[in-house]
Tab-separated table of C-alpha atoms in Angstrom:
chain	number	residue	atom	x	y	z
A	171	UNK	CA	-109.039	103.548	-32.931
A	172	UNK	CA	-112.125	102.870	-31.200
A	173	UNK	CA	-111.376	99.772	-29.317
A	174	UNK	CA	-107.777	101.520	-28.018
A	175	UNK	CA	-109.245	101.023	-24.420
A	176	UNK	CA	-110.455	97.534	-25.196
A	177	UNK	CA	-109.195	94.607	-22.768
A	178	UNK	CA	-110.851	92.130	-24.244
A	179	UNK	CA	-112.916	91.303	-27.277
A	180	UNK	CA	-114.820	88.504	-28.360
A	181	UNK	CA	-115.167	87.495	-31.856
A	182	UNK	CA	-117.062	84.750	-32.708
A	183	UNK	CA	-119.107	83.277	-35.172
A	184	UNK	CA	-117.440	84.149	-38.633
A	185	UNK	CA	-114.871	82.123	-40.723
A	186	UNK	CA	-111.318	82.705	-40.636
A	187	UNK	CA	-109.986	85.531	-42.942
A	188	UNK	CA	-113.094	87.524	-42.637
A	189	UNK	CA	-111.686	89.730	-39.328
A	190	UNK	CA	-108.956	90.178	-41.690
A	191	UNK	CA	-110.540	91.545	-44.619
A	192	UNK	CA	-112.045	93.820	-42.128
A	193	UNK	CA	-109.200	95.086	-41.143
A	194	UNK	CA	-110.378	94.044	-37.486
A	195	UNK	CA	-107.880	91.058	-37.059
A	196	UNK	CA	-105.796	90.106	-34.161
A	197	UNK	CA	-102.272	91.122	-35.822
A	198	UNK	CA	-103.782	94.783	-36.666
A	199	UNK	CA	-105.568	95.560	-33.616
A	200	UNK	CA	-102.656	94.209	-31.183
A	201	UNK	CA	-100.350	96.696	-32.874
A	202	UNK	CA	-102.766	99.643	-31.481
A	203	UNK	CA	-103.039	97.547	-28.200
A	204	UNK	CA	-100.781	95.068	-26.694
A	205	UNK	CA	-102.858	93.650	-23.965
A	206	UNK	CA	-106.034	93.040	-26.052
A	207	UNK	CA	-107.068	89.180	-25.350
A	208	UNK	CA	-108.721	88.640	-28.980
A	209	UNK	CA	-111.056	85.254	-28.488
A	210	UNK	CA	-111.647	83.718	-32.005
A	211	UNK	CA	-114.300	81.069	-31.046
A	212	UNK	CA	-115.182	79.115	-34.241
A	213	UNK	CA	-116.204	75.103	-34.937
A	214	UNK	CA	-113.004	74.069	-36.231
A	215	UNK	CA	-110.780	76.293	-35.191
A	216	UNK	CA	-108.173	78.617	-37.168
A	217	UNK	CA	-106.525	76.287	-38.769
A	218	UNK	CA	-106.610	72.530	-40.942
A	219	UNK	CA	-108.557	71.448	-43.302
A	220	UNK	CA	-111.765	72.160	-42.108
A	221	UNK	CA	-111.819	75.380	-40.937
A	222	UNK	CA	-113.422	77.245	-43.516
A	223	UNK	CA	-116.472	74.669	-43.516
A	224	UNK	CA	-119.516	74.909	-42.604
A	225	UNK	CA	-121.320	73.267	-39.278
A	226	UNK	CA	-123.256	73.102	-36.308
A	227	UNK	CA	-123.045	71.428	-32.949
A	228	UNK	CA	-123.880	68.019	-34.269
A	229	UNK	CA	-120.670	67.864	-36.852
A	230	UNK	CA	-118.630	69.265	-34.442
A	231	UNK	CA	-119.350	66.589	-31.807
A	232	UNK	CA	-119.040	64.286	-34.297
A	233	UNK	CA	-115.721	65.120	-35.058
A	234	UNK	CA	-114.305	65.116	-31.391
A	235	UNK	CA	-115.215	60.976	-31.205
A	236	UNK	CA	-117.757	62.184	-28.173
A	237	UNK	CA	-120.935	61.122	-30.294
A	238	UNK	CA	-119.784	57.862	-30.916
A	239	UNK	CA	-120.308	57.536	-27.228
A	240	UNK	CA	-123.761	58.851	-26.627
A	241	UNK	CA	-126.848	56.600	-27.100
A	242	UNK	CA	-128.296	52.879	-26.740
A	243	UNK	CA	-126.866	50.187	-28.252
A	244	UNK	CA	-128.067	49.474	-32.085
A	245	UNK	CA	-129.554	52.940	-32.262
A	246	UNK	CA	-128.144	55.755	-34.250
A	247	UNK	CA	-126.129	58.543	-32.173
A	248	UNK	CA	-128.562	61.227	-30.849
A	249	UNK	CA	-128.384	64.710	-31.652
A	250	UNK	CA	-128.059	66.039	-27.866
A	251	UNK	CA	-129.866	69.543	-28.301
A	252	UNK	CA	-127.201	71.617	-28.919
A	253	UNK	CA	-125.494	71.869	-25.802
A	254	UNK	CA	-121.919	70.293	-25.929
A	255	UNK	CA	-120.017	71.407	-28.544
A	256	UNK	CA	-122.249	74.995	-28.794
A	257	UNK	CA	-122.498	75.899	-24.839
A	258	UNK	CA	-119.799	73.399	-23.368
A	259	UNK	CA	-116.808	72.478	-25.625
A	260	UNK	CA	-117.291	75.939	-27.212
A	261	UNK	CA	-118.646	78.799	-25.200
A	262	UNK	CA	-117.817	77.866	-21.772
A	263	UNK	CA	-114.113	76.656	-23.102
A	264	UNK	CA	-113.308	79.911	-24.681
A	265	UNK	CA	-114.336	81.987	-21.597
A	266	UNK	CA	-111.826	79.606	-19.575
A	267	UNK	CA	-109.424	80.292	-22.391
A	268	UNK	CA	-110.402	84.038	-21.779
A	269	UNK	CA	-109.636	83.884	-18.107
A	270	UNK	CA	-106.600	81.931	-18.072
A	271	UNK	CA	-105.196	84.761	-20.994
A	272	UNK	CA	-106.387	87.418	-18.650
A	273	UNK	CA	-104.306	85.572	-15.396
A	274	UNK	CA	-101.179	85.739	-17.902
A	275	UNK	CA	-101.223	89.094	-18.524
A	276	UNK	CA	-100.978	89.949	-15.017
A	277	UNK	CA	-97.247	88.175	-15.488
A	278	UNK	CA	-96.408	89.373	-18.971
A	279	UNK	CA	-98.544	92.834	-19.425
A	280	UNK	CA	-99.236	91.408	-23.071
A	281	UNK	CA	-102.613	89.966	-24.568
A	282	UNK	CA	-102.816	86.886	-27.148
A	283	UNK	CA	-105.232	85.401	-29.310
A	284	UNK	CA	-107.883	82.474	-27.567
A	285	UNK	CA	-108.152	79.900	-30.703
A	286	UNK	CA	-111.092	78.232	-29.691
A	287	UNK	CA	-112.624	75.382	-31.812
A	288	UNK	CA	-115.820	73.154	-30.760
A	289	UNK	CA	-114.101	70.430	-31.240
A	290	UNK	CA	-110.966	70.622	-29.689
A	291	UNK	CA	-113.056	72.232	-26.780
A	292	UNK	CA	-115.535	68.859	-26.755
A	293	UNK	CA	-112.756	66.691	-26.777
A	294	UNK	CA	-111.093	68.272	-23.853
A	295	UNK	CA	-113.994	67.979	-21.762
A	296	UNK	CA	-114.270	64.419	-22.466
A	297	UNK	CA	-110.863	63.978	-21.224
A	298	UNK	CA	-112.594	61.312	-18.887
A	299	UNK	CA	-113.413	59.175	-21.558
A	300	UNK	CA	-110.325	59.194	-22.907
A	301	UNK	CA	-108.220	58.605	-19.731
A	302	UNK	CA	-110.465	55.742	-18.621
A	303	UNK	CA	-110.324	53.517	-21.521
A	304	UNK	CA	-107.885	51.265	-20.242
A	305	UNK	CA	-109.296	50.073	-16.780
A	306	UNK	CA	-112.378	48.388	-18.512
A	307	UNK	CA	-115.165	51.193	-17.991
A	308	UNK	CA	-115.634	50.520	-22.101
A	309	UNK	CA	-115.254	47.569	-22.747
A	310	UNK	CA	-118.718	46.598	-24.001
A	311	UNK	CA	-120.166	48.103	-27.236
A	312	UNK	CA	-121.602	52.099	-26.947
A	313	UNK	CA	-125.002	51.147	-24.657
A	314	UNK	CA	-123.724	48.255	-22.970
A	315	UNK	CA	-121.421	49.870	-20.059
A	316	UNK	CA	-121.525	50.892	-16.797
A	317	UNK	CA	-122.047	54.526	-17.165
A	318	UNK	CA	-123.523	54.708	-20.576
A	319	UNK	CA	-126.993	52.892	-19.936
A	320	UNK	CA	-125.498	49.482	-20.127
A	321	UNK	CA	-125.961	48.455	-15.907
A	322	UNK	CA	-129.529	48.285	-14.740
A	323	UNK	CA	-128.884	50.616	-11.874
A	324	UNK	CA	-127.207	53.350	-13.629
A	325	UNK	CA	-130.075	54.127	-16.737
A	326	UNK	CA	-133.810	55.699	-16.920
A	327	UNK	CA	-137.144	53.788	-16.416
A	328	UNK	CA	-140.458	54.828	-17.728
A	329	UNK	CA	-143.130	54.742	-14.887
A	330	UNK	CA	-147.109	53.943	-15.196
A	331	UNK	CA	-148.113	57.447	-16.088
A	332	UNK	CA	-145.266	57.822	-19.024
A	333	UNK	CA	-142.750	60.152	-17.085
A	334	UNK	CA	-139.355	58.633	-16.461
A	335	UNK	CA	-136.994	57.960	-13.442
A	336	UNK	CA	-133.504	58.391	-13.468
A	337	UNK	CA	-131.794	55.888	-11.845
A	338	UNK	CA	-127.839	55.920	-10.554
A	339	UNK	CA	-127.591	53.669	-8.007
A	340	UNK	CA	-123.116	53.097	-8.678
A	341	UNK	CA	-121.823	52.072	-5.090
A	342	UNK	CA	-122.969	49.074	-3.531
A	343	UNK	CA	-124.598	50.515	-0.531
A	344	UNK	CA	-126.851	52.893	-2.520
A	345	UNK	CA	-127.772	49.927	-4.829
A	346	UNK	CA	-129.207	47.812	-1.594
A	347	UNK	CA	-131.434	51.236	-1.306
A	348	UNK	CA	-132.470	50.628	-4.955
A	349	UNK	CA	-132.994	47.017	-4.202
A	350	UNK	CA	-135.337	47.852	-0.627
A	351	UNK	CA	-137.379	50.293	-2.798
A	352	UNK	CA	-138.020	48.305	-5.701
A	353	UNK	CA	-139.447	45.986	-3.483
A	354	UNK	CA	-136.530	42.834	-4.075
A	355	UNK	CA	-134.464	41.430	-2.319
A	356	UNK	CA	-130.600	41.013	-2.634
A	357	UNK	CA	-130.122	37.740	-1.962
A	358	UNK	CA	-132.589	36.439	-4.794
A	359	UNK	CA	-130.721	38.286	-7.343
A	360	UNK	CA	-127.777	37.824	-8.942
A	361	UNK	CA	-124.053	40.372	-8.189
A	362	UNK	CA	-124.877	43.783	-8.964
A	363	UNK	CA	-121.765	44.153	-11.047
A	364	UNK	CA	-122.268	40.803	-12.988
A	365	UNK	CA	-122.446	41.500	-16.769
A	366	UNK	CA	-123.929	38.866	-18.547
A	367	UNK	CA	-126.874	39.916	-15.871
A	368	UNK	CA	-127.464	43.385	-16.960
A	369	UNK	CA	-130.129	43.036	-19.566
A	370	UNK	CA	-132.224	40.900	-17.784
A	371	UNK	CA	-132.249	43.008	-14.722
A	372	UNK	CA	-133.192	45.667	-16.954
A	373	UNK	CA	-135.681	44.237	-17.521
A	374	UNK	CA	-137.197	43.210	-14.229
A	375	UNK	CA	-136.137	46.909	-13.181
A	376	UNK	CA	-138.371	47.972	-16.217
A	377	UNK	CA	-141.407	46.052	-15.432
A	378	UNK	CA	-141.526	47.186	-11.375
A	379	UNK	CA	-141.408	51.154	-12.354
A	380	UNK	CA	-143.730	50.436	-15.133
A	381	UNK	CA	-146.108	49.689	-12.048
A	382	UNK	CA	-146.051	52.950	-10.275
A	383	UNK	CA	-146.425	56.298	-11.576
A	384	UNK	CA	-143.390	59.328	-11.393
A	385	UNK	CA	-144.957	60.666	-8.123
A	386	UNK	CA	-145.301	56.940	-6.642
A	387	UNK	CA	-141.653	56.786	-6.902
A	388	UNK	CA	-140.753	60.481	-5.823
A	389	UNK	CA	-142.648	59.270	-2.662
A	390	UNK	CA	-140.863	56.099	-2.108
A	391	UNK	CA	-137.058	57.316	-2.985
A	392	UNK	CA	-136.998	60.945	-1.636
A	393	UNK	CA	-134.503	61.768	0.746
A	394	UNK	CA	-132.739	57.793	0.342
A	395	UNK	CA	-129.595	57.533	-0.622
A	396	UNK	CA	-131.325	54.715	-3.639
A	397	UNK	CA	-129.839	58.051	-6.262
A	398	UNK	CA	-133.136	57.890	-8.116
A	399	UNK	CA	-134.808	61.144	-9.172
A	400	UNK	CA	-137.551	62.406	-11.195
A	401	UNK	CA	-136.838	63.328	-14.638
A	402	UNK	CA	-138.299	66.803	-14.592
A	403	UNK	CA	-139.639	68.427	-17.849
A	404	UNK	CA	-139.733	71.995	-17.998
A	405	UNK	CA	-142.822	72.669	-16.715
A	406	UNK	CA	-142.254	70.562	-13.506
A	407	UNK	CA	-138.354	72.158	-13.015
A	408	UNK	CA	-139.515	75.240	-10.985
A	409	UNK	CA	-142.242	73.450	-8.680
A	410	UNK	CA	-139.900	70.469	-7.521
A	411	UNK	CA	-139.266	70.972	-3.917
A	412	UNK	CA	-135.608	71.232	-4.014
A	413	UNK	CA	-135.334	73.449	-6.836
A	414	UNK	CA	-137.552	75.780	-4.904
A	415	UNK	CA	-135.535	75.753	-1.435
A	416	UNK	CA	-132.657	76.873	-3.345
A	417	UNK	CA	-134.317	79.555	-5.654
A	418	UNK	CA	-132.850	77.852	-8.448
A	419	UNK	CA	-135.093	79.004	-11.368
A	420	UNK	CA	-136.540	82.343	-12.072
A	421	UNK	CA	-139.464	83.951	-13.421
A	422	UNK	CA	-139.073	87.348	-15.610
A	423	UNK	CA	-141.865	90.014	-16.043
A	424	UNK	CA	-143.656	88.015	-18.853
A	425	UNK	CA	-143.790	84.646	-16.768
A	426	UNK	CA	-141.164	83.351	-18.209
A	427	UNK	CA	-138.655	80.685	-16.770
A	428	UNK	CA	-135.173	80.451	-16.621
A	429	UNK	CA	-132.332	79.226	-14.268
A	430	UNK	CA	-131.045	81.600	-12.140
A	431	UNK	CA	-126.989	82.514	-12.774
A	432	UNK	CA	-124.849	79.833	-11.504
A	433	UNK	CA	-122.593	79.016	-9.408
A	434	UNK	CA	-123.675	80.905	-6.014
A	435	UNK	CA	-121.091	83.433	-5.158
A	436	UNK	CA	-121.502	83.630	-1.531
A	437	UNK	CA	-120.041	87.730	-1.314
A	438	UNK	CA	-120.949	88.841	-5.077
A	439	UNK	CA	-124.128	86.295	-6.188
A	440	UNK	CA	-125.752	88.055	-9.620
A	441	UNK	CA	-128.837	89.917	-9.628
A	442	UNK	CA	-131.042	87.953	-11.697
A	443	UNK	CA	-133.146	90.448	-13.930
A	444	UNK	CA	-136.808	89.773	-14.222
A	445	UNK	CA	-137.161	92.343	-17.420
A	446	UNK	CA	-137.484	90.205	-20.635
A	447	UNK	CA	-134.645	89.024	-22.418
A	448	UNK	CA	-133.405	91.668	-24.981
A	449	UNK	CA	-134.214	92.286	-28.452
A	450	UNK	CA	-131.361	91.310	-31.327
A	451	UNK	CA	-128.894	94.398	-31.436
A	452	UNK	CA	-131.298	96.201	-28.658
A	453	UNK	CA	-128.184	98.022	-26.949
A	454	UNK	CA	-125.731	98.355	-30.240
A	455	UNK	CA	-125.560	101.665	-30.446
A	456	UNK	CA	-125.591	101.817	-26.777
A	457	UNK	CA	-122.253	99.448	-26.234
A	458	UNK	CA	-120.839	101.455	-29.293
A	459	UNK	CA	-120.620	104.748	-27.866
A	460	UNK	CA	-119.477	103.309	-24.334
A	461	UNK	CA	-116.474	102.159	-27.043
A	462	UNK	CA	-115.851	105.682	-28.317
A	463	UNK	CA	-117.914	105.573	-31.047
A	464	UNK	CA	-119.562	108.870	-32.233
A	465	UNK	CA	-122.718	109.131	-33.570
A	466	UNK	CA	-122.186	110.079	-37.113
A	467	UNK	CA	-120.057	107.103	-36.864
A	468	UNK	CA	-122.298	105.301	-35.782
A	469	UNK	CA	-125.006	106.519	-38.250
A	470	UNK	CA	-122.317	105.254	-41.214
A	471	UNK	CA	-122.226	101.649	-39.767
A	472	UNK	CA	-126.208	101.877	-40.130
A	473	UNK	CA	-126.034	103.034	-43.602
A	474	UNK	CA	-123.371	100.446	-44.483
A	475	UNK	CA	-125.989	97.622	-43.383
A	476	UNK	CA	-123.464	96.589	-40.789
A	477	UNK	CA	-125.300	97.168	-37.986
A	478	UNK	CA	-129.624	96.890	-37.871
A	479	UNK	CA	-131.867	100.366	-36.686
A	480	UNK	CA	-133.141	99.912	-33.241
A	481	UNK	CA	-136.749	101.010	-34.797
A	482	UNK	CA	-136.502	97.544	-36.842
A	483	UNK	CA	-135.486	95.014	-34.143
A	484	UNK	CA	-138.455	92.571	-33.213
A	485	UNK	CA	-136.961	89.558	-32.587
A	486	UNK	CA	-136.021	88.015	-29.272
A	487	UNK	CA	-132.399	86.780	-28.402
C-alpha cells in the first residue's frame, strides 16, 4: 500500500462513512500501519445525531453556545468571518490533537484516530467562558458586560473621519490614562466599575472620539499605557509602525499581502515564500509520487475523475 510509510495523514472535509467506502478508513489502513495518526477533522464530529449534516462555520458556532455570546445587546449574533469554528475550534484544534497523538506514540509506538469536530473544538477554546460564569463576569445580558462591549472602557469608538478605535482600558491605572487622554477628569466622573454608569459613559466616550479623527488619536495614545489602538483595515495593517518593526506582514511576487508565519521561532523561524500562493491540486501528482505512487497509477486516479489534470487547474487556493 502506498501510504505504508505514512506517519500521519490528514483527512478532512468529507462525511463519515465515505473513507470507508473507500476503503481508505482508519480500521483498514492501521492494519497495514500501526503508528499512522489518522486526523478525521469534520463539523460535528464522528458520531451523534448530527454528524452526517450539513454546515459551515456559522452552525457550528452556533452549536458550541459561543455565538450566543458574540455581539451588542438587542442585535442578532454576528456571523464572525469564518474564523472560529473553521481556523480555531477546527483546524488549529486538530493539529494540537495531531501533536499530542504524535507525543504518545513516542510512549506506546502505536498511532490512533484525532476525532475532531468544530464544535467540540469551539467549545474547548471557550473554556474561559465557561469557567468564569460564576464570579459575575456575565451577569448582564450578551452586550452589557465587562468584556463583551458592555463597560465604556473596554469597546470600539468611531472617530471624525469614520475609522474606529479600539479601546481596553481593564485595570484602573490604564483607565486614568484613558481618562488624561480623553481630555476628563476622574474626579468629575462617576467609579469606573459602576454599572448602572456604563451606558452613559458610553456615551460621553462616543461623543469625544467622534471629535478627532483615527490619526488624532494614534497621536495622542501611542506609546501610553491608555490600551487604545487603531483599528487597522487591511490596507493600513502593513504600514502601521509596529507591524513594520517586527516584519509582521509580507508581500509575495504579485504584491500581495499576507502575515508572515507565526509564532517567531528564535533557532528555526519559517522562510516566508514570496512566490504566489498555489494553484488547486498544483503539486498532486507531485506529493503522490513522493507517496509511492507510480505514474500509470497515477494516470488511473486522473481517468477515474478523482484527482484534476495539472493542464486544467486555474484557480487560486
Amino acid at each position: 500500500m502506498a501510504l505504508r510509510g505514512v506517519s500521519v495523514v490528514e483527512l478532512g472535509g468529507l462525511a463519515p462513512g465515505v473513507m470507508e467506502k473507500l476503503q481508505l478508513g482508519p480500521e483498514i489502513l492501521h492494519k497495514e500501519n500501526p503508528k499512522l495518526i489518522y486526523a478525521r477533522l469534520s463539523g460535528f464530529g464522528q458520531s451523534g445525531r448530527f454528524s452526517a449534516m450539513a454546515g459551515h462555520d456559522i452552525n457550528y458556532l452556533a452549536l458550541s453556545g459561543v455565538l450566543s455570546k458574540l455581539g451588542r445587546s438587542g442585535e442578532n449574533p454576528p456571523a464572525p468571518v469564518n474564523l472560529l469554528a473553521d481556523f480555531g475550534g477546527g483546524g488549529l484544534m486538530c493539529a494540537l490533537g495531531i501533536m499530542i497523538a504524535l507525543f504518545e506514540r513516542t510512549h506506546s509506538g502505536k498511532g490512533q484516530v484525532v476525532d475532531a469536530s468544530m464544535v467540540e473544538g469551539t467549545a474547548y477554546l471557550s473554556s474561559f467562558l465557561w469557567k468564569t460564569q460564576r464570579i459575575g463576569l456575565w451577569e448582564q445580558p450578551r452586550g452589557g458586560n465587562l468584556l463583551d462591549g458592555g463597560a465604556p472602557f473596554y469597546t470600539t469608538y468611531r472617530t471624525a473621519d469614520g475609522g474606529y478605535m479600539a479601546v481596553g482600558a481593564l485595570e484602573p491605572q490604564f483607565y486614568q490614562v484613558l481618562i488624561k487622554g480623553l481630555g476628563l477628569k476622574s474626579d468629575q466622573l462617576p467609579s469606573q466599575m459602576s454599572v448602572a454608569d456604563w451606558p452613559a459613559m458610553k456615551k460621553k466616550f462616543a461623543d469625544i472620539f467622534a471629535k478627532k479623527t483615527k490619526a488624532e488619536w494614534c497621536q495622542i495614545f501611542d506609546g501610553t499605557d491608555a490600551c487604545v489602538t487603531p483599528v487597522l483595515t487591511f490596507e493600513e495593517v502593513a504600514h502601521h509602525g509596529h507591524n513594520k518593526d517586527r516584519g509582521s506582514f509580507i508581500t509575495d511576487g504579485e504584491k500581495g499581502v499576507s502575515p508572515r508565519p507565526a509564532p517567531l521561532l528564535s533557532n528555526t523561524p519559517a522562510t516566508p515564500s514570496s512566490k504566489r500562493d498555489p494553484f488547486l491540486g498544483e503539486h498532486t501528482e507531485e506529493i503522490l509520487r513522493e507517496f509511492g505512487f507510480s505514474q500509470q497509477e497515477i494516470d488511473q486516479l486522473k481517468s477515474d475523475n478523482i484527482i484534476g489534470s495539472s493542464n486544467k487547474l486555474n484557480a487560486n487556493l
